[in-house]
Structures are given as C-alpha cells and as structure tokens.
C-alpha cells in the first residue's frame, strides 16, 4: 500500500468519522489482494464473503478474522443448482465452459482440465437474514453476477458502489453477458463509472507460434467495472451514503474526482467544514495534480 493512500484514509477518517463500511464479496477467491484491503487493515469495514469452491474457501478460512466472515455458499437463483468446480479454481462457475468459445480463443485447456460438478442449494442475498444492507458489493463469480443483483435488491438498496466482473465474450454456456448486467444495475439506480481492468486474448490462428500473443490479443474477453450510485440525483442520496462513496472512491477504486464531488455535497449540507475538499487535494499523489500544484507541493 502506498503512503499516499494511508494519508488519504487517515484524513478522511478524521473529517468524516464514517461508520464501518459494510462490504459484500461474492466469489471471494483469494487469488489477489482485494482492493478494499486497506479498510480491513485499518479496522474500518466488515466483509461478508461467499465462495463455494472448496479449495478457495479453505484458503479464505485461513485468513478469517474479526473483520471478515466467509461462507461456503453459492449465491444464485434460489433452489438447487450445479456448481462446476474447475481444476483452475478461478474458472469455477455455475455454468459449464462453452467449448466453441474456448476453441475460438485457443483455450482448449479450459474444458480439458478436470471439472467436478457439485449439486448444491443456491441462495439469494435477500434470503440471508444475517446479511445487512451493504455499502459496497464486489463480485467475481464467472457469469453469475446478474443473478446476484436480481436476488439482492433489498440488501443492495443502500449500496453506493458495485464492482462486478463483466463479460464481453462468452466463456460459459448460458451465462448472461455485460449488456444484461448493465441493464439490471441501471434499473437498481447505479450507473457505469469506469473500468478498472480489461482483458483481451488473441484469436486462434494458423500462425500463432510466430506471434507474441500478448501483443496481438485483440478479442475483448472480460474486465472489472465500477458502477456507482447515480449522483445525478444527489438529493436522494443520504449523507451516510455520500461518506461511504467518498471513502470507496478515494481508497478502493481511486476516483478522486468522485470523492471531491461527495465532499462538496457534504459541505453544502453543512456536514463537514468548507476547507475539507481543499485539504483532501493536499493528500493526493503528485501525478494527479497539475503542474502548478505539483510545484507548490514540492516547494
């Protein structure tokens, strides 16, 4: 973690005095450090994580602490379903691999590796009484993101940001693609803010051995998007939500303009001192400042 991020978080904690952020992580496979890790490290959130893959859940259990609670549960359309536990844990899904797509991309190993179908009960977010209404949702469950949103309209009704993996090119049989997920997110009051990552792969061809695959990968596959509560209707957003969105945008997905927009709104409501937005800029990394501000900071 950067010193700049630590300073930003410390400043916002002081001036906003926010409640602990309630974070929901669906598909919490611990292959990467989550973007919200700093909030865990500073005791500023609680995470409810769901991961039905036995191997991935075992890894999560080792990291279980007072700030994170994990469940070996599959979120999806309520009822019985099949979870396809893949030898590559990150490819596990409620949908089987779509072989024509894998062949098109020269990724035959997606279906050649061992896959263990597991019958299990699927539950919706809204059916879990112990789950509160959350502030932030992160989800990466290989095609199941739409079902999470559809079954969580109450638990997500106060959320300020959703960070889903979105699919542009089919990987799994019957999985909803980005267009369907986008419509559901917008219907629930979110709008697309930005993409954190995009992944593209090369299309299979006869000359692939002569090519540098990373350089010629042109088929957009998937990515991690950020949706935020629609700030066009800011009067409908509570001060609590503005504080949580200010934190998330400053620490989780680095959208400092959104942070400042939220701080300005809190100033207008008399919630925080009028100097807070200006002081927040003093805690930003030099690369986001204009030349004049960088010179002043270096002086």
CSV table of C-alpha atoms in Angstrom, one decimal:
chain,number,residue,atom,x,y,z
A,1,UNK,CA,0.0,0.0,0.0
A,2,UNK,CA,1.2,3.5,-0.8
A,3,UNK,CA,2.0,6.1,1.8
A,4,UNK,CA,-0.4,8.5,-0.1
A,5,UNK,CA,-3.3,6.0,0.3
A,6,UNK,CA,-2.6,5.8,4.1
A,7,UNK,CA,-2.6,9.6,4.4
A,8,UNK,CA,-5.8,9.9,2.4
A,9,UNK,CA,-7.6,7.3,4.5
A,10,UNK,CA,-6.4,8.8,7.8
A,11,UNK,CA,-7.6,12.3,6.7
A,12,UNK,CA,-11.0,11.1,5.6
A,13,UNK,CA,-11.4,9.0,8.8
A,14,UNK,CA,-10.7,12.1,10.8
A,15,UNK,CA,-13.0,14.6,8.9
A,16,UNK,CA,-15.9,12.2,8.1
A,17,UNK,CA,-16.0,10.0,11.1
A,18,UNK,CA,-17.7,7.3,9.0
A,19,UNK,CA,-19.4,4.2,10.1
A,20,UNK,CA,-17.6,0.9,9.3
A,21,UNK,CA,-18.2,0.1,5.7
A,22,UNK,CA,-20.3,-3.0,5.1
A,23,UNK,CA,-18.7,-4.9,2.1
A,24,UNK,CA,-20.1,-7.9,0.3
A,25,UNK,CA,-17.7,-10.0,-1.7
A,26,UNK,CA,-19.4,-12.7,-3.8
A,27,UNK,CA,-16.8,-15.0,-5.3
A,28,UNK,CA,-14.2,-14.1,-2.8
A,29,UNK,CA,-11.5,-16.4,-4.2
A,30,UNK,CA,-8.3,-15.0,-2.6
A,31,UNK,CA,-6.0,-15.1,-5.6
A,32,UNK,CA,-5.4,-11.4,-5.4
A,33,UNK,CA,-5.3,-8.8,-2.6
A,34,UNK,CA,-8.8,-7.2,-2.6
A,35,UNK,CA,-9.0,-3.5,-3.5
A,36,UNK,CA,-10.6,-2.9,-0.1
A,37,UNK,CA,-7.7,-4.5,1.9
A,38,UNK,CA,-6.6,-1.2,3.4
A,39,UNK,CA,-10.0,-0.7,5.0
A,40,UNK,CA,-9.7,-4.2,6.6
A,41,UNK,CA,-6.2,-3.4,7.8
A,42,UNK,CA,-7.3,-0.1,9.5
A,43,UNK,CA,-10.4,-1.7,11.1
A,44,UNK,CA,-12.8,0.4,9.0
A,45,UNK,CA,-15.1,-2.2,7.5
A,46,UNK,CA,-16.6,-5.7,7.8
A,47,UNK,CA,-16.6,-8.1,4.9
A,48,UNK,CA,-19.1,-10.8,4.2
A,49,UNK,CA,-17.6,-13.2,1.6
A,50,UNK,CA,-19.1,-16.1,-0.3
A,51,UNK,CA,-17.1,-18.8,-2.0
A,52,UNK,CA,-18.5,-22.2,-2.8
A,53,UNK,CA,-15.3,-23.7,-4.3
A,54,UNK,CA,-13.9,-25.9,-1.5
A,55,UNK,CA,-10.2,-25.2,-2.2
A,56,UNK,CA,-10.7,-21.4,-2.4
A,57,UNK,CA,-12.9,-21.4,0.7
A,58,UNK,CA,-10.2,-23.4,2.6
A,59,UNK,CA,-7.7,-20.6,1.8
A,60,UNK,CA,-10.2,-18.0,2.9
A,61,UNK,CA,-10.8,-19.7,6.2
A,62,UNK,CA,-7.1,-19.4,7.0
A,63,UNK,CA,-7.4,-15.6,6.7
A,64,UNK,CA,-10.6,-15.3,8.6
A,65,UNK,CA,-10.5,-12.6,11.2
A,66,UNK,CA,-12.7,-10.3,13.2
A,67,UNK,CA,-13.2,-8.0,10.1
A,68,UNK,CA,-14.2,-10.8,7.6
A,69,UNK,CA,-16.7,-13.6,7.7
A,70,UNK,CA,-16.7,-16.2,4.9
A,71,UNK,CA,-19.4,-18.7,3.9
A,72,UNK,CA,-19.0,-21.8,1.6
A,73,UNK,CA,-22.3,-20.8,0.0
A,74,UNK,CA,-23.2,-20.3,-3.7
A,75,UNK,CA,-25.3,-17.1,-4.5
A,76,UNK,CA,-27.6,-17.6,-7.4
A,77,UNK,CA,-31.2,-18.2,-8.4
A,78,UNK,CA,-32.8,-19.7,-5.3
A,79,UNK,CA,-33.1,-23.5,-5.4
A,80,UNK,CA,-31.0,-26.5,-6.4
A,81,UNK,CA,-28.2,-25.9,-8.9
A,82,UNK,CA,-24.9,-27.2,-10.1
A,83,UNK,CA,-21.6,-25.7,-9.3
A,84,UNK,CA,-18.8,-26.6,-11.7
A,85,UNK,CA,-15.6,-26.8,-9.6
A,86,UNK,CA,-12.7,-26.3,-12.0
A,87,UNK,CA,-9.2,-27.6,-11.6
A,88,UNK,CA,-8.3,-23.9,-12.1
A,89,UNK,CA,-10.3,-22.5,-9.2
A,90,UNK,CA,-10.7,-19.1,-10.9
A,91,UNK,CA,-12.7,-20.8,-13.7
A,92,UNK,CA,-15.2,-22.4,-11.3
A,93,UNK,CA,-18.8,-21.3,-12.2
A,94,UNK,CA,-22.5,-22.1,-12.0
A,95,UNK,CA,-22.2,-22.5,-15.8
A,96,UNK,CA,-20.2,-25.1,-17.8
A,97,UNK,CA,-17.4,-24.0,-20.1
A,98,UNK,CA,-18.6,-23.0,-23.6
A,99,UNK,CA,-16.4,-25.2,-25.8
A,100,UNK,CA,-16.8,-23.3,-29.1
A,101,UNK,CA,-15.7,-20.1,-27.4
A,102,UNK,CA,-12.7,-21.8,-25.9
A,103,UNK,CA,-11.7,-23.3,-29.3
A,104,UNK,CA,-12.1,-19.8,-30.9
A,105,UNK,CA,-9.6,-18.4,-28.5
A,106,UNK,CA,-7.2,-21.4,-28.5
A,107,UNK,CA,-8.0,-22.1,-24.8
A,108,UNK,CA,-8.9,-25.8,-25.1
A,109,UNK,CA,-7.5,-26.4,-21.7
A,110,UNK,CA,-10.5,-24.5,-20.2
A,111,UNK,CA,-12.5,-27.7,-20.8
A,112,UNK,CA,-9.7,-30.3,-20.9
A,113,UNK,CA,-8.8,-29.7,-17.2
A,114,UNK,CA,-10.8,-31.6,-14.5
A,115,UNK,CA,-14.2,-30.2,-13.7
A,116,UNK,CA,-16.2,-31.6,-10.8
A,117,UNK,CA,-19.9,-30.9,-10.9
A,118,UNK,CA,-21.3,-30.4,-7.4
A,119,UNK,CA,-25.0,-30.3,-6.7
A,120,UNK,CA,-25.9,-27.7,-4.1
A,121,UNK,CA,-28.5,-25.3,-2.8
A,122,UNK,CA,-28.3,-21.8,-4.2
A,123,UNK,CA,-29.5,-18.9,-2.1
A,124,UNK,CA,-30.2,-15.2,-2.9
A,125,UNK,CA,-28.7,-12.3,-0.9
A,126,UNK,CA,-32.2,-11.2,0.2
A,127,UNK,CA,-32.9,-14.7,1.7
A,128,UNK,CA,-30.0,-14.4,4.1
A,129,UNK,CA,-31.4,-12.8,7.3
A,130,UNK,CA,-28.0,-12.4,8.9
A,131,UNK,CA,-26.8,-10.2,6.0
A,132,UNK,CA,-27.2,-6.4,6.5
A,133,UNK,CA,-27.9,-3.9,3.8
A,134,UNK,CA,-24.4,-3.3,2.4
A,135,UNK,CA,-22.4,-0.3,1.2
A,136,UNK,CA,-20.3,-1.9,-1.4
A,137,UNK,CA,-20.5,-5.0,-3.5
A,138,UNK,CA,-17.6,-6.7,-5.2
A,139,UNK,CA,-18.4,-9.8,-7.3
A,140,UNK,CA,-16.5,-12.1,-9.5
A,141,UNK,CA,-18.3,-15.4,-10.0
A,142,UNK,CA,-17.8,-16.3,-13.6
A,143,UNK,CA,-21.1,-15.5,-15.1
A,144,UNK,CA,-23.4,-15.4,-12.0
A,145,UNK,CA,-23.2,-11.6,-11.4
A,146,UNK,CA,-26.7,-10.9,-12.9
A,147,UNK,CA,-28.4,-13.4,-10.6
A,148,UNK,CA,-26.7,-11.8,-7.6
A,149,UNK,CA,-28.1,-8.4,-8.5
A,150,UNK,CA,-31.6,-9.8,-9.2
A,151,UNK,CA,-31.7,-11.7,-5.9
A,152,UNK,CA,-30.3,-8.8,-3.8
A,153,UNK,CA,-32.5,-5.8,-4.5
A,154,UNK,CA,-33.2,-5.2,-0.8
A,155,UNK,CA,-29.7,-5.9,0.5
A,156,UNK,CA,-28.2,-3.7,-2.2
A,157,UNK,CA,-30.8,-0.9,-1.9
A,158,UNK,CA,-28.4,1.4,0.0
A,159,UNK,CA,-25.2,0.4,-1.7
A,160,UNK,CA,-23.1,3.2,-3.1
A,161,UNK,CA,-20.9,1.1,-5.5
A,162,UNK,CA,-20.8,-2.2,-7.2
A,163,UNK,CA,-17.6,-3.7,-8.7
A,164,UNK,CA,-18.5,-6.6,-10.9
A,165,UNK,CA,-16.6,-8.7,-13.4
A,166,UNK,CA,-18.3,-8.1,-16.7
A,167,UNK,CA,-18.1,-10.5,-19.7
A,168,UNK,CA,-17.9,-9.3,-23.3
A,169,UNK,CA,-17.1,-12.6,-25.0
A,170,UNK,CA,-18.8,-15.8,-23.9
A,171,UNK,CA,-16.9,-18.2,-21.8
A,172,UNK,CA,-19.7,-20.3,-20.3
A,173,UNK,CA,-22.8,-21.9,-21.6
A,174,UNK,CA,-25.8,-19.8,-20.9
A,175,UNK,CA,-24.0,-17.0,-19.0
A,176,UNK,CA,-25.5,-13.5,-19.2
A,177,UNK,CA,-23.2,-11.1,-20.8
A,178,UNK,CA,-22.4,-7.5,-19.9
A,179,UNK,CA,-25.4,-5.9,-21.7
A,180,UNK,CA,-27.9,-7.8,-19.5
A,181,UNK,CA,-26.0,-7.0,-16.3
A,182,UNK,CA,-25.7,-3.3,-17.2
A,183,UNK,CA,-29.5,-3.0,-17.6
A,184,UNK,CA,-30.1,-4.6,-14.2
A,185,UNK,CA,-27.5,-2.3,-12.5
A,186,UNK,CA,-29.1,0.8,-14.1
A,187,UNK,CA,-32.6,-0.4,-13.0
A,188,UNK,CA,-31.3,-0.5,-9.4
A,189,UNK,CA,-30.0,3.0,-9.5
A,190,UNK,CA,-26.4,2.6,-10.5
A,191,UNK,CA,-24.5,3.9,-13.5
A,192,UNK,CA,-21.3,2.8,-15.2
A,193,UNK,CA,-18.4,4.9,-13.8
A,194,UNK,CA,-15.3,3.3,-15.2
A,195,UNK,CA,-13.3,0.1,-15.9
A,196,UNK,CA,-10.6,-0.9,-13.6
A,197,UNK,CA,-9.2,-3.6,-15.8
A,198,UNK,CA,-9.9,-5.1,-19.3
A,199,UNK,CA,-8.6,-8.4,-20.6
A,200,UNK,CA,-8.2,-9.3,-24.2
A,201,UNK,CA,-7.0,-12.6,-25.7
A,202,UNK,CA,-5.7,-13.5,-29.2
A,203,UNK,CA,-8.0,-15.3,-31.6
A,204,UNK,CA,-6.7,-18.7,-32.6
A,205,UNK,CA,-5.0,-18.9,-36.0
A,206,UNK,CA,-2.5,-20.9,-38.0
A,207,UNK,CA,0.4,-18.6,-37.4
A,208,UNK,CA,0.2,-18.2,-33.6
A,209,UNK,CA,3.6,-19.7,-33.0
A,210,UNK,CA,5.2,-16.8,-34.9
A,211,UNK,CA,3.4,-14.2,-32.9
A,212,UNK,CA,3.8,-12.6,-29.4
A,213,UNK,CA,0.4,-13.4,-28.0
A,214,UNK,CA,0.3,-10.5,-25.6
A,215,UNK,CA,0.9,-8.1,-28.5
A,216,UNK,CA,-1.8,-9.5,-30.8
A,217,UNK,CA,-4.6,-10.2,-28.3
A,218,UNK,CA,-7.5,-8.3,-29.7
A,219,UNK,CA,-10.6,-10.2,-28.6
A,220,UNK,CA,-12.0,-8.4,-25.6
A,221,UNK,CA,-13.0,-11.1,-23.0
A,222,UNK,CA,-13.9,-9.5,-19.7
A,223,UNK,CA,-13.0,-6.8,-17.2
A,224,UNK,CA,-13.7,-5.3,-13.8
A,225,UNK,CA,-16.1,-2.4,-13.9
A,226,UNK,CA,-17.1,0.1,-11.3
A,227,UNK,CA,-20.7,1.2,-11.0
A,228,UNK,CA,-21.7,4.0,-8.6
A,229,UNK,CA,-24.9,5.3,-7.2
A,230,UNK,CA,-26.4,7.8,-9.7
A,231,UNK,CA,-25.1,11.1,-8.4
A,232,UNK,CA,-27.3,13.0,-11.0
A,233,UNK,CA,-30.0,12.6,-8.3
A,234,UNK,CA,-27.8,13.5,-5.4
A,235,UNK,CA,-30.7,14.8,-3.3
A,236,UNK,CA,-31.9,11.2,-3.0
A,237,UNK,CA,-28.6,10.1,-1.5
A,238,UNK,CA,-28.1,10.2,2.2
A,239,UNK,CA,-25.1,11.8,3.9
A,240,UNK,CA,-24.1,8.4,5.2
A,241,UNK,CA,-24.0,7.2,1.5
A,242,UNK,CA,-22.0,10.2,0.5
A,243,UNK,CA,-19.4,9.5,3.1
A,244,UNK,CA,-19.2,5.8,2.1
A,245,UNK,CA,-18.9,6.7,-1.5
A,246,UNK,CA,-16.2,9.3,-0.7
A,247,UNK,CA,-14.2,6.6,1.1
A,248,UNK,CA,-14.7,3.9,-1.6
A,249,UNK,CA,-13.7,6.2,-4.4
A,250,UNK,CA,-10.7,7.5,-2.6
A,251,UNK,CA,-9.3,4.1,-1.4
A,252,UNK,CA,-10.9,1.2,-3.3
A,253,UNK,CA,-11.1,2.4,-6.9
A,254,UNK,CA,-9.1,5.7,-7.0
A,255,UNK,CA,-11.7,8.1,-8.4
A,256,UNK,CA,-10.6,11.2,-6.6
A,257,UNK,CA,-13.0,13.5,-8.6
A,258,UNK,CA,-15.9,11.5,-7.3
A,259,UNK,CA,-14.5,11.8,-3.7
A,260,UNK,CA,-14.3,15.6,-4.1
A,261,UNK,CA,-17.9,15.7,-5.6
A,262,UNK,CA,-19.1,13.9,-2.5
A,263,UNK,CA,-17.1,16.1,-0.2
A,264,UNK,CA,-18.6,19.2,-1.9
A,265,UNK,CA,-22.1,17.9,-1.4
A,266,UNK,CA,-21.4,17.3,2.3
A,267,UNK,CA,-20.1,20.8,2.6
A,268,UNK,CA,-23.3,22.1,1.0
A,269,UNK,CA,-25.3,20.2,3.6
A,270,UNK,CA,-23.3,21.6,6.5
A,271,UNK,CA,-22.0,18.1,7.4
A,272,UNK,CA,-18.3,19.0,7.1
A,273,UNK,CA,-16.0,22.1,7.1
A,274,UNK,CA,-15.8,24.0,3.9
A,275,UNK,CA,-12.0,23.5,3.8
A,276,UNK,CA,-12.2,19.7,3.7
A,277,UNK,CA,-12.2,19.4,-0.2
A,278,UNK,CA,-9.1,21.7,-0.5
A,279,UNK,CA,-7.3,19.8,2.3
A,280,UNK,CA,-8.1,16.5,0.6
A,281,UNK,CA,-6.3,17.5,-2.5
A,282,UNK,CA,-3.2,18.1,-0.4
A,283,UNK,CA,-3.3,14.3,0.3
A,284,UNK,CA,-3.4,13.2,-3.3
A,285,UNK,CA,-0.4,11.7,-5.2
A,286,UNK,CA,1.7,14.2,-7.3
A,287,UNK,CA,0.8,12.6,-10.6
A,288,UNK,CA,-2.9,13.6,-10.4
A,289,UNK,CA,-2.0,17.3,-9.7
A,290,UNK,CA,-1.5,20.0,-12.3
A,291,UNK,CA,2.0,21.5,-12.8
A,292,UNK,CA,1.3,24.5,-10.6
A,293,UNK,CA,0.0,22.3,-7.7
A,294,UNK,CA,3.0,19.9,-8.1
A,295,UNK,CA,5.4,22.9,-7.9
A,296,UNK,CA,3.6,24.2,-4.8
A,297,UNK,CA,3.7,20.8,-3.1
A,298,UNK,CA,7.4,20.4,-3.9
A,299,UNK,CA,8.3,23.9,-2.5
